[in-house]
Every structure is written in C-alpha cells, then in structure tokens.
Coordinates of N, CA and C in Angstrom, one line a residue:
X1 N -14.5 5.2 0.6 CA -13.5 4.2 0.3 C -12.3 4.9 -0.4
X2 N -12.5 5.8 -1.0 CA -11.5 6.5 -1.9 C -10.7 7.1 -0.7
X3 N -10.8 8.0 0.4 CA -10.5 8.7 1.3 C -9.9 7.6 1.7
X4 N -10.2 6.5 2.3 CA -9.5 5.2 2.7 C -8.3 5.0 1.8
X5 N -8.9 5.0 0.8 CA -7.5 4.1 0.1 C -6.2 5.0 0.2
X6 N -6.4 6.3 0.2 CA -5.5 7.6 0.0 C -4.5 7.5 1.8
X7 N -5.4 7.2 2.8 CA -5.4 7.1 3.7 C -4.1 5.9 4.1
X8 N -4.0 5.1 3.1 CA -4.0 3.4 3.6 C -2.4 3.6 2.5
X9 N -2.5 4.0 1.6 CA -1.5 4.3 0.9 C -0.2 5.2 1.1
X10 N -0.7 6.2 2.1 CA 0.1 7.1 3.1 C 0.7 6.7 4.4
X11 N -0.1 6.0 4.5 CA 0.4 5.1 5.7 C 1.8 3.9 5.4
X12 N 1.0 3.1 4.3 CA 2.3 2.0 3.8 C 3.0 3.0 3.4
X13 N 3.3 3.7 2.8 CA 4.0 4.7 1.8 C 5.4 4.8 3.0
X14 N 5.0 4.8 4.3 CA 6.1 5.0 5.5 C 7.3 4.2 5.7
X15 N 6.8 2.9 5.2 CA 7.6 1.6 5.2 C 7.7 1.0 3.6
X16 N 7.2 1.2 3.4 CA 7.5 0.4 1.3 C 7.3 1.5 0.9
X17 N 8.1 1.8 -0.5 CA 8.0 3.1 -1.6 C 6.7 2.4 -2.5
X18 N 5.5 2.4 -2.2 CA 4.5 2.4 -3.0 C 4.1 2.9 -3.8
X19 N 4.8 4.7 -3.5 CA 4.7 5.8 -4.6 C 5.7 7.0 -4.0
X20 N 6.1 7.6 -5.0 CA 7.5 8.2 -4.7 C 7.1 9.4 -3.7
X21 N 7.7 9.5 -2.6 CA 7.6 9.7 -1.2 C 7.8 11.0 -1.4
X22 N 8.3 11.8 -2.7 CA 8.2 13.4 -2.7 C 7.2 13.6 -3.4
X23 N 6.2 12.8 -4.1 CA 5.1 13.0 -4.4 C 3.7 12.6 -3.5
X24 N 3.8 12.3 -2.4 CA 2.9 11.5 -1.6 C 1.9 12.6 -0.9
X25 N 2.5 13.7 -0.5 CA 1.2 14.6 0.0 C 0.2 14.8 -1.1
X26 N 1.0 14.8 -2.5 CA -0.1 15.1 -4.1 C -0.5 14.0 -4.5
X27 N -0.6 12.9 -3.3 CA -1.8 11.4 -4.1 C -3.1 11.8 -4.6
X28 N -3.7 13.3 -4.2 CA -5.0 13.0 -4.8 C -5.0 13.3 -6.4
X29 N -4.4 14.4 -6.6 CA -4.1 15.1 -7.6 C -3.0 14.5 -8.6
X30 N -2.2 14.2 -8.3 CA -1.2 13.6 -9.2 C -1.7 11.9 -9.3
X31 N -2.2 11.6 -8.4 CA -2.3 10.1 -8.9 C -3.7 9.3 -8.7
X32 N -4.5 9.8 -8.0 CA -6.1 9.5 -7.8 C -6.8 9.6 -8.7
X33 N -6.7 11.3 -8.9 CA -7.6 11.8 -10.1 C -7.2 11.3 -11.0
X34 N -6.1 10.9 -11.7 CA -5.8 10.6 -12.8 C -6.3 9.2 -13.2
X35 N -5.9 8.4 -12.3 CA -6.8 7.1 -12.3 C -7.9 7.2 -12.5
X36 N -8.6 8.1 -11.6 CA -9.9 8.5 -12.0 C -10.6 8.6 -13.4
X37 N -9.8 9.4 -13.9 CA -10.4 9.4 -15.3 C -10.5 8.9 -16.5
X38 N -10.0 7.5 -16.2 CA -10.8 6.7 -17.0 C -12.4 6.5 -16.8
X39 N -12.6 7.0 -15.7 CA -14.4 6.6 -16.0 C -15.1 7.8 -16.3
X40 N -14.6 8.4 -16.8 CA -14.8 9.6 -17.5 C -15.3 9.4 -18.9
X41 N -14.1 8.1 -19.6 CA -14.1 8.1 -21.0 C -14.7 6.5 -21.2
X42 N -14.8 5.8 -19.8 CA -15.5 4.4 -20.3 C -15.8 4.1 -19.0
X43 N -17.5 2.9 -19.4 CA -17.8 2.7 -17.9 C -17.8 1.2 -17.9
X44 N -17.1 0.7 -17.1 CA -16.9 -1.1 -16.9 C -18.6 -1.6 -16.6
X45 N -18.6 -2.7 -17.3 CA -19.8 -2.9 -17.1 C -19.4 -4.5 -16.0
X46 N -20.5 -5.2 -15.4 CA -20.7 -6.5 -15.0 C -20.2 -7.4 -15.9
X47 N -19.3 -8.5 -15.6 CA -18.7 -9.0 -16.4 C -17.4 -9.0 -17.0
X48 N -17.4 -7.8 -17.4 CA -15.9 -7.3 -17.9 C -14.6 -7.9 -16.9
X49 N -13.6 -8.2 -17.7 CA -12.2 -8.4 -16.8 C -11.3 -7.3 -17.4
X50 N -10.5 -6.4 -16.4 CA -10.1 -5.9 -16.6 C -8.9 -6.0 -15.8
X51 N -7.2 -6.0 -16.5 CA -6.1 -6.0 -15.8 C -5.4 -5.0 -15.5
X52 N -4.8 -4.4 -14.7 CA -3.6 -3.1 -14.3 C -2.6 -3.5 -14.8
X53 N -1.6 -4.0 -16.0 CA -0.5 -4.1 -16.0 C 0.6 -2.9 -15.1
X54 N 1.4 -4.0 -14.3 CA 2.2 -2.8 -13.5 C 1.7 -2.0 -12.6
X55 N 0.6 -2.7 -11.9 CA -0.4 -1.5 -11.2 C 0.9 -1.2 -10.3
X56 N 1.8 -1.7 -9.2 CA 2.8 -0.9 -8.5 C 1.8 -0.7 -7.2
X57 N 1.4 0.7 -6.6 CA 0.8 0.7 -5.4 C -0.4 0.3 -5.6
X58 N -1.0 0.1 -6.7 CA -2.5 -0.3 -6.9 C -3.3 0.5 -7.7
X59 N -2.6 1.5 -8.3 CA -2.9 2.5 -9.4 C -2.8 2.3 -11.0
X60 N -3.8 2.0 -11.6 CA -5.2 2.7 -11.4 C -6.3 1.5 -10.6
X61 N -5.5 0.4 -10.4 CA -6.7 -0.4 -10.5 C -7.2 -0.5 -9.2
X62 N -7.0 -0.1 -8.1 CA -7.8 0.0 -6.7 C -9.2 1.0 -7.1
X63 N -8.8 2.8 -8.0 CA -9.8 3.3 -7.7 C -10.9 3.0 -8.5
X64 N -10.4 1.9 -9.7 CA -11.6 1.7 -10.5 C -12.0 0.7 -10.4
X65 N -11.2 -0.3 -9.2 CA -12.2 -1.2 -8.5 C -13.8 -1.2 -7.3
X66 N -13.3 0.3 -6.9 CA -14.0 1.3 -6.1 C -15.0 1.5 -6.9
X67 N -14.8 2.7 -7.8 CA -15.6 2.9 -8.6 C -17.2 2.1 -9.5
X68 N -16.1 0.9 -9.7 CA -17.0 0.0 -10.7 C -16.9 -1.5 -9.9
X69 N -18.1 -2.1 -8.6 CA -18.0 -3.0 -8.0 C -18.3 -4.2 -8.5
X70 N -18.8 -4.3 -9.6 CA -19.5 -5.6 -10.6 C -18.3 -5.9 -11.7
X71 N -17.5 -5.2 -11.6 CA -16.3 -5.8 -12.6 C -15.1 -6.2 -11.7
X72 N -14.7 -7.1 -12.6 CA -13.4 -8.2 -12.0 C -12.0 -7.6 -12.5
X73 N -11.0 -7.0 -11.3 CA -10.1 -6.7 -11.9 C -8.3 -7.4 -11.2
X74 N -7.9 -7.5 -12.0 CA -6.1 -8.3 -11.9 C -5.9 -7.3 -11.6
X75 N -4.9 -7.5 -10.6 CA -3.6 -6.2 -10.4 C -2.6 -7.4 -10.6
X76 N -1.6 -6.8 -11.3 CA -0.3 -7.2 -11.8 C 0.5 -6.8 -11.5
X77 N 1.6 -7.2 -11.2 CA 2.9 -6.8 -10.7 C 4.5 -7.5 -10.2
X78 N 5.2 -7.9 -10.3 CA 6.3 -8.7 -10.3 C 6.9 -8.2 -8.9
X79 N 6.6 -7.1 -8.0 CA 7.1 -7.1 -7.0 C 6.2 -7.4 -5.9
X80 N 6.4 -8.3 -5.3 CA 5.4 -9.3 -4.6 C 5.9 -8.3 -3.6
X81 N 6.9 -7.8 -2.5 CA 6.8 -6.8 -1.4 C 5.2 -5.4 -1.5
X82 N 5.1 -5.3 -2.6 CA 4.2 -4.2 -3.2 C 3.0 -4.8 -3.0
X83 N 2.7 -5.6 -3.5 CA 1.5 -6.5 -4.0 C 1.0 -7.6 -2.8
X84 N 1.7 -7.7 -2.0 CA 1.1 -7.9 -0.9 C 0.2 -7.5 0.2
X85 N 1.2 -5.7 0.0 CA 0.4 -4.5 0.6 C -0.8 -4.2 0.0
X86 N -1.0 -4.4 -1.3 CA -2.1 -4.2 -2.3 C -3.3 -4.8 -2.1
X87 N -2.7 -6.3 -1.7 CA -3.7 -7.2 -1.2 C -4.2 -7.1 -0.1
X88 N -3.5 -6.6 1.0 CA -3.7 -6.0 2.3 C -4.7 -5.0 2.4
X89 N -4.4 -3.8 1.6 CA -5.2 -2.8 1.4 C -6.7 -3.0 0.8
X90 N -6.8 -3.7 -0.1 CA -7.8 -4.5 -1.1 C -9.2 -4.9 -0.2
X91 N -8.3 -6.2 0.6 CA -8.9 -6.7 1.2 C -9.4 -6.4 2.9
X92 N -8.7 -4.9 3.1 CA -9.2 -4.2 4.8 C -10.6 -4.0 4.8
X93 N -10.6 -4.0 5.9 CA -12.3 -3.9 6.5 C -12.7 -2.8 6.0
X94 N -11.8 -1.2 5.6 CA -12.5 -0.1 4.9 C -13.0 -0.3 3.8
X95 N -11.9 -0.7 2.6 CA -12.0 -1.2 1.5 C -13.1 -2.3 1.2
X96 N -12.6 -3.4 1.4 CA -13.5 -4.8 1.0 C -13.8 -4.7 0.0
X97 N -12.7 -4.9 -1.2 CA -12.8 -4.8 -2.4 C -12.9 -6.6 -3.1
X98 N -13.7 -7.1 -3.1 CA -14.1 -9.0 -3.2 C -13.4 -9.0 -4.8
X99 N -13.7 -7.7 -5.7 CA -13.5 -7.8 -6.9 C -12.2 -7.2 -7.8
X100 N -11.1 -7.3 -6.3 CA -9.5 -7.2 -6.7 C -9.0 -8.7 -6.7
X101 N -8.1 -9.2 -7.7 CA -7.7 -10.4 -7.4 C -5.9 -10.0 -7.7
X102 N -5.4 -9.8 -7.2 CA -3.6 -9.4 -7.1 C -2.9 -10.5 -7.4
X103 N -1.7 -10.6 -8.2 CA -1.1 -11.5 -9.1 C -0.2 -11.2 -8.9
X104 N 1.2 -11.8 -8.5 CA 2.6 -11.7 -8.8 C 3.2 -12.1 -9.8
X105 N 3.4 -11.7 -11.1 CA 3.9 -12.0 -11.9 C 4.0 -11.0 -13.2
X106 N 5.3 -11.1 -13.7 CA 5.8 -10.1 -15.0 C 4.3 -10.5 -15.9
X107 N 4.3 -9.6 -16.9 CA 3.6 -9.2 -17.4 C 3.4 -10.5 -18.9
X108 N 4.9 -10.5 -19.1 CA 5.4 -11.9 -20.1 C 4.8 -12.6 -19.5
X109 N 5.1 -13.1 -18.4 CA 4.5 -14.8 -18.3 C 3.0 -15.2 -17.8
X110 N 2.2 -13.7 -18.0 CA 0.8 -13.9 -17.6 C 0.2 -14.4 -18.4
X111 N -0.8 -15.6 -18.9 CA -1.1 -15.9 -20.5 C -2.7 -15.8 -20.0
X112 N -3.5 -15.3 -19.0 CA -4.9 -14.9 -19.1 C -5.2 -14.2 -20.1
X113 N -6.2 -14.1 -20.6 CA -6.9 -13.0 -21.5 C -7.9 -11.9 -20.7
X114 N -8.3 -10.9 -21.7 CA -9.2 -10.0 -20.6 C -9.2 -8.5 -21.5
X115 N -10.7 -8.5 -21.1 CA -11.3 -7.4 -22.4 C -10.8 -6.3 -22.4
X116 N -9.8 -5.4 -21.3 CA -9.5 -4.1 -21.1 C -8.3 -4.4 -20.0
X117 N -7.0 -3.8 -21.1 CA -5.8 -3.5 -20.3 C -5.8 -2.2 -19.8
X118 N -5.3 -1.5 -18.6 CA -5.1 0.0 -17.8 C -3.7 -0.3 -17.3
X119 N -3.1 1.1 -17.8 CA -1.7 1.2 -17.2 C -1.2 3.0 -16.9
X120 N -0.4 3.1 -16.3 CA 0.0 4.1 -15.9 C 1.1 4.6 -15.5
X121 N 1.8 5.0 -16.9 CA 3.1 5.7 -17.0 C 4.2 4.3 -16.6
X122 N 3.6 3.1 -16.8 CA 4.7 2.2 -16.7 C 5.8 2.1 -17.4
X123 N 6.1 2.5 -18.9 CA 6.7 2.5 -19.6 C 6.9 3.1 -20.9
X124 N 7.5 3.6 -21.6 CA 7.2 3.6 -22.9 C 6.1 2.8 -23.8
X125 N 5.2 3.7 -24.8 CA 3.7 2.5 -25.3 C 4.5 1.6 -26.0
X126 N 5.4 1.7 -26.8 CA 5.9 0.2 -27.5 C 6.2 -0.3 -26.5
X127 N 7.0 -0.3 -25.5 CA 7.5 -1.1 -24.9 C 6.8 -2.0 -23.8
X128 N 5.8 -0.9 -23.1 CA 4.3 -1.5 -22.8 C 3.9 -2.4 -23.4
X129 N 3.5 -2.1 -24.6 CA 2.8 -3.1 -25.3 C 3.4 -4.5 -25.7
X130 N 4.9 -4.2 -26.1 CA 5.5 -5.2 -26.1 C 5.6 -6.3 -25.4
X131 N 5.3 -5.7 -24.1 CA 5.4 -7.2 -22.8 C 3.7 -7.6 -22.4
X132 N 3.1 -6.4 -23.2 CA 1.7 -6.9 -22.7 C 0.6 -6.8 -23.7
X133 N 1.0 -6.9 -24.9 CA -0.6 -7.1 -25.9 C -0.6 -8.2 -26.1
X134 N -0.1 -9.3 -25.6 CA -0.8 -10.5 -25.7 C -1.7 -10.9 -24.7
X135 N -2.2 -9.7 -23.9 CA -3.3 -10.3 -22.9 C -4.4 -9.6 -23.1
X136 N -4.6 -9.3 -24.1 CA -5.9 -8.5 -24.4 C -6.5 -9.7 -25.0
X137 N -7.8 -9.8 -25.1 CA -9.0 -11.0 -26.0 C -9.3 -10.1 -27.1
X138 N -9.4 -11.2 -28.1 CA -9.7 -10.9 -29.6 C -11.2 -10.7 -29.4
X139 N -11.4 -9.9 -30.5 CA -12.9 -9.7 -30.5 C -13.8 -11.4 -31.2
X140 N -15.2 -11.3 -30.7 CA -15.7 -12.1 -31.7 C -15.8 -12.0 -32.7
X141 N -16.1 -13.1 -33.3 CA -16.0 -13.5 -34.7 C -17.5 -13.1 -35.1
X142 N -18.5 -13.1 -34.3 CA -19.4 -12.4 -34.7 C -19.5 -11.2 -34.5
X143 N -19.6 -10.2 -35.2 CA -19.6 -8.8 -35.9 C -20.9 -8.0 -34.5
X144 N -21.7 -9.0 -34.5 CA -23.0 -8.3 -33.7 C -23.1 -8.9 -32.2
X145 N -21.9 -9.4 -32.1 CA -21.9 -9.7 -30.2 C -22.0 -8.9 -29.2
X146 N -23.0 -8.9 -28.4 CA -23.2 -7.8 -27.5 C -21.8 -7.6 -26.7
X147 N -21.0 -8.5 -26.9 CA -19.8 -8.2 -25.5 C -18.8 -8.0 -26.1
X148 N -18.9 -7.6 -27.5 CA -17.7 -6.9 -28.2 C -17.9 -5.1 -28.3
X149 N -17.2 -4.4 -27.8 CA -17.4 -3.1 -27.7 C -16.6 -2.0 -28.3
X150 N -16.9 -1.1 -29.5 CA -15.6 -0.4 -29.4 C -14.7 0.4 -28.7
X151 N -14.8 0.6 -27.3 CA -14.4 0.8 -26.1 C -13.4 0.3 -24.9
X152 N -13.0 -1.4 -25.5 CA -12.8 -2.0 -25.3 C -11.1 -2.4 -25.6
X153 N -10.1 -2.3 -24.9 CA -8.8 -1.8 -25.4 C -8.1 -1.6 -24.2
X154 N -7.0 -0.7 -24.7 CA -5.8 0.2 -23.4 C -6.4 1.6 -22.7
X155 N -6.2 1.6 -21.6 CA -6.5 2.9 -21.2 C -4.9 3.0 -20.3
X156 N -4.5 4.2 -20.9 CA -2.9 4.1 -20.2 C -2.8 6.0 -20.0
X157 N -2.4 6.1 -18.6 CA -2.5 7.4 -18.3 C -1.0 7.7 -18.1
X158 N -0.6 8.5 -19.0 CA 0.7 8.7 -18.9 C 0.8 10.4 -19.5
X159 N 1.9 11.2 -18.9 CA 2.9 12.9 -19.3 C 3.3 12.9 -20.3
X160 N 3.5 14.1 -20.5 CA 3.9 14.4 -21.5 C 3.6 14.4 -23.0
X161 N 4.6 14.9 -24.1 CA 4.0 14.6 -25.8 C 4.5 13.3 -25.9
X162 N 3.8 12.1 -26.2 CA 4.1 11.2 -26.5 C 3.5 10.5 -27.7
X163 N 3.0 11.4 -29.0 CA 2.7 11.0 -30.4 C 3.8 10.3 -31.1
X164 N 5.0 10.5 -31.1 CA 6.2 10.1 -31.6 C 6.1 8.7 -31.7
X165 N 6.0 8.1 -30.0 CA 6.1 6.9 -29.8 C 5.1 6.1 -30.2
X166 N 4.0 6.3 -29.9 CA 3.1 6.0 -30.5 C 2.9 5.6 -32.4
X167 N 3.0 6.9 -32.7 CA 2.8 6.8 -34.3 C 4.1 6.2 -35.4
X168 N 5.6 6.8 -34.4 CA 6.6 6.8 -35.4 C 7.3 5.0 -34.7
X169 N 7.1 4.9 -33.5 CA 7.6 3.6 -32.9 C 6.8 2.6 -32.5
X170 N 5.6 2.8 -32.2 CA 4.8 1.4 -32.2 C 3.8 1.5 -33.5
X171 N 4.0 2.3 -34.4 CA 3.0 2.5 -35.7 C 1.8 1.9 -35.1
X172 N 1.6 3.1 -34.0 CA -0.1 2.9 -33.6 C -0.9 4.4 -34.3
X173 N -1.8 3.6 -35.3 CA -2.5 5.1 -36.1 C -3.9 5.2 -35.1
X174 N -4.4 4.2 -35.3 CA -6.1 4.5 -34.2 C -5.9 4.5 -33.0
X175 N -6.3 5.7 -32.3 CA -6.1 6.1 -31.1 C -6.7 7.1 -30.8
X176 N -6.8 7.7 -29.1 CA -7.7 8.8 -28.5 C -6.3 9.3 -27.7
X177 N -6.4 10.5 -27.6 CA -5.7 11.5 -26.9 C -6.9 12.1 -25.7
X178 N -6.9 12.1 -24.5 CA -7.4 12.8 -23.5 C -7.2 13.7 -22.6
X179 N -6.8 15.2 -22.7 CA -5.9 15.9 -21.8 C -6.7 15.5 -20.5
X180 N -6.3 15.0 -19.8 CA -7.0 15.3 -18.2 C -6.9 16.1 -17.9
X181 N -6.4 17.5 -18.1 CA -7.1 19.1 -17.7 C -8.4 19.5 -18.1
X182 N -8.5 18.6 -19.3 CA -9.6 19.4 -20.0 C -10.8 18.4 -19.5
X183 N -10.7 17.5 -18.4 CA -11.7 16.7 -18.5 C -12.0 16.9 -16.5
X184 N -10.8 17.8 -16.3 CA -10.5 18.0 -14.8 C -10.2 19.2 -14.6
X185 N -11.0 20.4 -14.9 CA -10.3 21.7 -15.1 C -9.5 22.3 -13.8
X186 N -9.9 21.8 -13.0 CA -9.2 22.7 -11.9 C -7.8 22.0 -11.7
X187 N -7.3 20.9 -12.5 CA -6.7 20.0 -12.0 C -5.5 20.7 -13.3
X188 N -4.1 21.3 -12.4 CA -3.2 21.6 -13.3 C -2.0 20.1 -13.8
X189 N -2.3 19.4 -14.7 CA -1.1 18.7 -15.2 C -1.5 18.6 -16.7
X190 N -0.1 17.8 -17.2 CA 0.3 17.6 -18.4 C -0.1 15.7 -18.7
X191 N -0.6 14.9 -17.8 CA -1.0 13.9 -18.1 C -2.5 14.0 -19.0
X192 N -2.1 12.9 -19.7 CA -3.4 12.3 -21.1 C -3.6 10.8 -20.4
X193 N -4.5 10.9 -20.8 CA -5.3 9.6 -21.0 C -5.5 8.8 -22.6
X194 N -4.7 7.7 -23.0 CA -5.0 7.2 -24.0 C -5.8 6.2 -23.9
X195 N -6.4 5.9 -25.1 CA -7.0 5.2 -25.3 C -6.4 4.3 -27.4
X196 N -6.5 2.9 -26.5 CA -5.9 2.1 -28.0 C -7.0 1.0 -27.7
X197 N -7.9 1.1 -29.2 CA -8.2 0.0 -29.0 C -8.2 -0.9 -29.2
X198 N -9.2 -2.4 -28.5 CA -8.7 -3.6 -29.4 C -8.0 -4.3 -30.3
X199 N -9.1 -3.9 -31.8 CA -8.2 -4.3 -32.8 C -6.4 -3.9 -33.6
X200 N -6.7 -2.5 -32.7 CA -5.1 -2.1 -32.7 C -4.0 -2.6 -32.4
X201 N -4.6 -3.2 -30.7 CA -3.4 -4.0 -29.6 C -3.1 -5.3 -30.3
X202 N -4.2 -5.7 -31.1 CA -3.9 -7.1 -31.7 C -3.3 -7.1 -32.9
X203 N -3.6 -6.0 -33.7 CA -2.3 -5.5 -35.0 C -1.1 -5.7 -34.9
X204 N -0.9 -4.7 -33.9 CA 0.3 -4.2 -33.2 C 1.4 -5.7 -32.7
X205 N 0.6 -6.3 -32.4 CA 1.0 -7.9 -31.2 C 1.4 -8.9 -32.7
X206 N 0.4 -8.9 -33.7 CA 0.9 -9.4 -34.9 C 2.4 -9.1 -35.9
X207 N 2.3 -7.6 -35.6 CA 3.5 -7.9 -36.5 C 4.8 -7.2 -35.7
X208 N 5.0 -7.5 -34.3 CA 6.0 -7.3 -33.8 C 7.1 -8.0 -34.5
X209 N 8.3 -7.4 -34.6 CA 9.1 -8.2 -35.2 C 9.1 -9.2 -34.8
X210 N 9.6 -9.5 -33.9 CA 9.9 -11.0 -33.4 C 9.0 -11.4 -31.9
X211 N 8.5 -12.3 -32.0 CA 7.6 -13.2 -30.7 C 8.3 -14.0 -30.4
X212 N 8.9 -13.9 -28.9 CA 9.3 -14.8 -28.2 C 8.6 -15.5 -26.9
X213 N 7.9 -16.6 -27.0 CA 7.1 -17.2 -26.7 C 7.9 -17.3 -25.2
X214 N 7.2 -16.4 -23.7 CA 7.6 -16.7 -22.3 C 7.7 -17.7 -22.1
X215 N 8.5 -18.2 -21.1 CA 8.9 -19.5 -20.8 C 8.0 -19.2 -19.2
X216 N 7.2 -19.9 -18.8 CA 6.0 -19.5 -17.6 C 7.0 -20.2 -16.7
X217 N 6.9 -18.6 -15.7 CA 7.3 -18.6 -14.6 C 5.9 -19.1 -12.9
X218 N 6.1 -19.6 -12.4 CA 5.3 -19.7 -11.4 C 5.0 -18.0 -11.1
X219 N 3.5 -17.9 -11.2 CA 2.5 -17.1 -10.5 C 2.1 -17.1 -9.5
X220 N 1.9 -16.0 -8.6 CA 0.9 -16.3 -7.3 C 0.3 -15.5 -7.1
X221 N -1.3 -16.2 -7.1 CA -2.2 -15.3 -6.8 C -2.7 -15.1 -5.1
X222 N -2.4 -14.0 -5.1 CA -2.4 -13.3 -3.3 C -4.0 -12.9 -2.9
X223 N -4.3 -13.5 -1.9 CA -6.0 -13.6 -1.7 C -5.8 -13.5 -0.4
X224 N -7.0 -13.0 0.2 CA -7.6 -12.9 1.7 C -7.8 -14.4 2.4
X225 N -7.6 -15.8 1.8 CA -8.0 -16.8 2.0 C -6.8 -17.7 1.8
X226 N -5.5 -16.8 1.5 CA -4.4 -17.9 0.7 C -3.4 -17.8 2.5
X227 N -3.7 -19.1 2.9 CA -2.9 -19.3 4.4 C -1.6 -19.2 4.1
X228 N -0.7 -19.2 3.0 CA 0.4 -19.2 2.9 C 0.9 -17.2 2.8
X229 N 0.1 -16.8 2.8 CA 0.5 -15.3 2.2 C 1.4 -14.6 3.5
X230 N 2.1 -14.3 3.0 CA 3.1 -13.1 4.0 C 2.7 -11.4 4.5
X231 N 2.9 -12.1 6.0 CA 2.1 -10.5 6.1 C 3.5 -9.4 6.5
X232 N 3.1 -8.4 6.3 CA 3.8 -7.4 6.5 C 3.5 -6.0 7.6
X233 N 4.1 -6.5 8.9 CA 3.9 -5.6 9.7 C 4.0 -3.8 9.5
X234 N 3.3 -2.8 10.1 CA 3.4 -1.8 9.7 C 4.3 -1.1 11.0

C-alpha cells in the first residue's frame, strides 16, 4: 500500500502540485519516512480520532492511515482541488483506506474534537496552533480513564531549530524533540518530530491573547459515496 500511495502521488503530482515537483523523485525520503515516524514514537490504538491539520497531498495522514487500520482519521484541508485527489487516492482499489474521512475546510471553522492532532511543516508552532488547538479534546475529568493517555497531543514533523518558537513565542515548556536521523539512521535530514501534549495544547488555547470565535463556514465532507463529488480526470 505504501509503494501505492508513493506510486499514486507521482502520478497526480503531474497535473496538481500535491508536493513540490523538485522534491518528488525524494517522496520516500523527504516525505514518507518522515510521516512515518510518528509510529515510531506512538501507536494509534482502535478508537482513537485522529486529524492531519493541513494534510495538503495527504501527508502524514494517508501513511498512518496505512499503518494503523482500526483508527479513524480526518484529513483537513481548505483546498478542495487537493483533497479531492486525496479522496481519490484514499479510496482506489490499491489503497482502500474505509478509515480516511477528507474534509474541506480551514482549520478555524472545523469545531470536531479528536484525541491527536498530526501536522507537517504547515506553519510556524504558534501559528499552527493558533488556528488549530481548539480541536484537540480535553482530557477526562477522571484522573484514571483508560482513554486518557499521556501520549495523546500534537505530533508535528517539521526542519530545522525551532525551540525559539516554541519556548520564546508560543510559551510551550512541555514538549519532545525527535531527531528523525537518530530514529532513521540511514536517513540524512534536519527534520524532528515534535511531540506537544494534551494538556499543553489546551494551556496554550486558554491563554491566547485574544479568541475569536470562527464564524462556520460550510464544510464538505468528500467520500467514496458522496454523488455530488467532482472528479478529476488524470
């Protein structure tokens, strides 16, 4: 399936910029693997919801829809030309991924909840977070809930040193740093894997300066069953 999806993403990549077209012979390496490794540092269990903010060609959340088939995952995205293909891809006879569900919509006007945000180099972490820690679910109120997990949080794979932003601009103290070299030796880059969890995103979401409550835009959720969906010839 993975060879598929690399396969299927090379192909669109011809006619939509799904992923930047002087990086496309290095999908495995620059952008598979790296997705990859979040299951390195956490394993989705049955049940879990998990969203892509900004997945874009479907990264990370196709390969850890692959990966992890008993968990339910959003792909988000505001460019519905993209996210069509996504849904296309998702749902091909190689793939047959039942447990992608693709969403058109900014990130602001999404008001689901869901145990584990994943993103990838979408943005700056404040500014990330900015448009998207209100979609993370608060923990229980009971202390000993089996479905509260400390694992449970941001996994955002992004270059470079980016403690600055983190510590001096979104005053995020609890956090994981993961070089993905050191987790992928043969694998030469400068991408980490962070990890923020829960009760941070929700800190963080509380004392932004100012909340301005989205004004909900019409959503659409893109499915293998939605007769209205637009196809896109290759």
């Amino acid at each position: 399936q993975l060879c598929c999806l690399c396969l299927s993403l090379k192909s669109w990549n011809l006619k939509v910029n799904m992923i930047s077209r002087k990086d496309i012979d290095s999908i495995v390496p620059n952008h598979i693997v790296p997705s990859m490794s979040i299951s390195l540092v956490n394993r989705f269990s049955a049940g879990d919801s998990v969203i892509d903010v900004g997945t874009g060609g479907g990264l990370p959340g196709l390969p850890m829809a692959i990966l992890f088939p008993d968990t339910q995952f959003t792909l988000l995205d505001s460019n519905r030309k993209k996210m069509t293909i996504v849904q296309e891809i998702a749902s091909s006879a190689d793939l047959n991924l039942p447990n992608v569900r693709v969403v058109v919509s900014r990130a602001e006007d999404h008001l689901e909840k869901y145990d584990y945000m994943l993103g990838r180099a979408v943005s700056a972490v404040p500014s990330f977070l900015g448009f998207s820690s209100h979609l993370i679910r608060s923990p229980s109120n009971h202390a000993s809930s089996a479905h509260d997990s400390p694992r449970k949080g941001l996994y955002y794979v992004k270059g470079g040193d980016f403690k600055h932003e983190l510590e001096e601009e979104a005053g995020i103290q609890n956090y994981t740093l993961h070089a993905i070299s050191n987790m992928v030796p043969s694998l030469l880059t400068d991408k980490q894997l962070l990890f923020i969890p829960t009760a941070e995103i929700i800190s963080f979401y509380h004392r932004k300066e100012s909340i301005t409550v989205p004004t909900v835009k019409k959503e659409v959720n893109i499915s293998r069953n939605n007769s209205n969906k637009r196809s896109i010839k290759k």
